[in-house]
Amino acid sequence: MAASEAAGSRFARVDEEEINRIIEDAIPESTKRQTSWSIAIFREANRQSEAKASSKKLPKLSITKFDEKYENWLPFWNKFKPEIDSTDLSPVTQFAYLKELVEPRIRADIDGLPLTTEGYSRAKAILSGEYGKTSEIVNAYAQNILELPVVKDANPNEVDKFYKTLLYNVQSLKTLGKLERVNGMTRSVIDKLPGIKSDIVRGHREGWKDWGLAQLVKEMKVWRDINNPCNEES
């Protein structure tokens, strides 16, 4: 009886850490390695699962709706494609986003299509075929340049607005590789700037008559930086 009590007393003094050590020592090394690998694999799989779930979270609608203007198609599509079309969202979800991001009168062109992968592909083909026509887009940018207002004096704010509008359309045409098509309107654009024309052509003698729109933008930037130095390039 005394021996039994002594044994019980000795066992009672063995703490939890010691028990864990004893159990661990009793486990074969091969089993330990296999268990360690299993835990590592489980953790990695769990991490990948969480990352995948996170990547599939629906993005916020931060894209400006396409409004049927040809010149706005490329800015719209160049934002929609990486944020929605090229993600791992399902085609059905992407199609739903596309419908939400076009104006109602445009949505009517694709509303009759099935909400499926095939329907989404057809919708993209319809919209790009209608609004992604290079000739129409080039014409829209050219029209924007032709419609620039006459700036009669050297008011820096008015010149700045003119410059930014011209810059946007010239850059867009250059991106399309179509700027050369509209360089013939450069003289008429310069004539819209009677208030600063003498300043921007000064020092160029007759050479300014051969400018293209890109050169005009460059000379306007020089004038703008001198006369409105606090206005940073946008």
XYZ file of N, CA, C and O in Angstrom, residues 66 68-70 73-74 76-77 80 94-95 97-111 113 119-133 137:
172
model
N -19.436 53.917 -69.416
C -19.242 54.306 -70.812
C -20.503 54.995 -71.306
O -21.616 54.486 -71.148
N -21.240 56.191 -74.555
C -21.539 56.114 -75.990
C -20.655 57.019 -76.847
O -20.720 56.959 -78.074
N -19.806 57.848 -76.240
C -18.921 58.695 -77.029
C -17.715 57.874 -77.475
O -17.060 57.232 -76.660
N -17.415 57.937 -78.756
C -16.320 57.129 -79.291
C -14.995 57.408 -78.593
O -14.220 56.489 -78.316
N -14.376 55.372 -75.426
C -14.356 53.910 -75.420
C -13.012 53.352 -74.944
O -12.960 52.480 -74.070
N -11.915 53.838 -75.506
C -10.603 53.308 -75.126
C -10.272 53.561 -73.656
O -9.797 52.648 -72.972
N -12.374 53.811 -71.255
C -13.245 52.896 -70.514
C -12.710 51.473 -70.580
O -12.535 50.807 -69.556
N -12.439 50.984 -71.789
C -12.023 49.592 -71.947
C -10.649 49.334 -71.334
O -10.404 48.266 -70.773
N -11.531 48.852 -67.739
C -12.387 47.695 -67.489
C -11.623 46.385 -67.668
O -11.791 45.446 -66.885
N -18.440 38.872 -64.741
C -17.852 39.919 -65.574
C -18.906 40.545 -66.486
O -18.923 41.762 -66.689
N -19.781 39.707 -67.015
C -20.857 40.197 -67.880
C -21.795 41.107 -67.089
O -22.239 42.155 -67.574
N -21.018 42.909 -64.524
C -20.317 44.181 -64.328
C -20.380 45.032 -65.595
O -20.596 46.245 -65.537
N -20.169 44.395 -66.741
C -20.193 45.133 -68.003
C -21.537 45.823 -68.199
O -21.603 46.994 -68.598
N -22.604 45.112 -67.899
C -23.937 45.702 -68.048
C -24.127 46.897 -67.123
O -24.784 47.879 -67.484
N -23.554 46.808 -65.932
C -23.704 47.893 -64.965
C -22.861 49.107 -65.331
O -23.147 50.218 -64.889
N -21.828 48.894 -66.141
C -20.875 49.964 -66.420
C -21.058 50.614 -67.789
O -20.162 51.293 -68.281
N -22.202 50.397 -68.401
C -22.540 51.111 -69.632
C -23.888 51.786 -69.431
O -24.721 51.319 -68.650
N -24.089 52.890 -70.118
C -25.349 53.621 -69.989
C -26.512 52.770 -70.510
O -26.319 51.901 -71.370
N -27.724 52.994 -69.997
C -28.891 52.178 -70.372
C -29.113 52.034 -71.873
O -29.456 50.953 -72.353
N -28.907 53.106 -72.636
C -29.152 53.025 -74.082
C -28.156 52.089 -74.765
O -28.448 51.527 -75.819
N -26.966 51.931 -74.168
C -25.978 50.997 -74.716
C -26.277 49.589 -74.221
O -26.141 48.612 -74.961
N -26.713 49.486 -72.973
C -27.039 48.185 -72.391
C -28.134 47.488 -73.190
O -28.180 46.257 -73.266
N -29.005 48.279 -73.800
C -30.096 47.702 -74.587
C -29.567 46.838 -75.731
O -30.230 45.891 -76.163
N -28.350 47.148 -76.210
C -27.765 46.382 -77.317
C -27.347 44.977 -76.898
O -27.188 44.096 -77.745
N -27.140 44.783 -75.592
C -26.639 43.480 -75.128
C -27.551 42.814 -74.104
O -27.266 41.716 -73.639
N -28.652 43.475 -73.759
C -29.554 42.918 -72.743
C -30.205 41.612 -73.172
O -30.572 40.790 -72.334
N -28.850 39.161 -74.684
C -27.918 38.034 -74.701
C -28.025 37.225 -73.412
O -28.300 37.775 -72.347
N -22.479 34.456 -73.966
C -23.162 35.743 -74.024
C -22.215 36.891 -73.741
O -22.280 37.942 -74.390
N -21.312 36.681 -72.787
C -20.331 37.717 -72.443
C -19.386 37.981 -73.617
O -19.096 39.136 -73.948
N -18.930 36.918 -74.258
C -18.035 37.068 -75.412
C -18.727 37.829 -76.539
O -18.128 38.703 -77.180
N -19.982 37.507 -76.773
C -20.733 38.194 -77.832
C -20.959 39.660 -77.481
O -20.898 40.536 -78.354
N -21.201 39.935 -76.207
C -21.421 41.319 -75.773
C -20.171 42.163 -76.008
O -20.252 43.298 -76.506
N -19.010 41.610 -75.668
C -17.757 42.345 -75.881
C -17.524 42.597 -77.365
O -17.069 43.678 -77.760
N -17.847 41.602 -78.183
C -17.657 41.747 -79.625
C -18.581 42.826 -80.191
O -18.182 43.625 -81.047
N -19.809 42.870 -79.695
C -20.780 43.860 -80.171
C -20.327 45.274 -79.816
O -20.321 46.180 -80.662
N -19.925 45.476 -78.564
C -19.539 46.815 -78.119
C -18.238 47.287 -78.766
O -18.137 48.435 -79.206
N -17.249 46.398 -78.825
C -15.976 46.803 -79.437
C -16.144 47.025 -80.934
O -15.503 47.903 -81.521
N -17.034 46.241 -81.554
C -17.281 46.416 -82.978
C -17.981 47.724 -83.287
O -17.752 48.335 -84.335
N -18.821 48.172 -82.358
C -19.571 49.410 -82.569
C -18.785 50.644 -82.147
O -18.736 51.644 -82.868
N -18.159 50.587 -80.969
C -17.522 51.784 -80.417
C -15.996 51.764 -80.483
O -15.359 52.776 -80.203
N -15.435 50.628 -80.868
C -13.981 50.533 -80.946
C -13.431 50.741 -82.346
O -12.268 50.430 -82.607
N -14.243 51.273 -83.246
C -13.788 51.527 -84.613
C -12.746 52.641 -84.612
O -13.030 53.765 -84.198
N -13.082 56.752 -83.744
C -12.374 57.303 -82.585
C -11.454 58.443 -83.019
O -11.409 59.502 -82.385
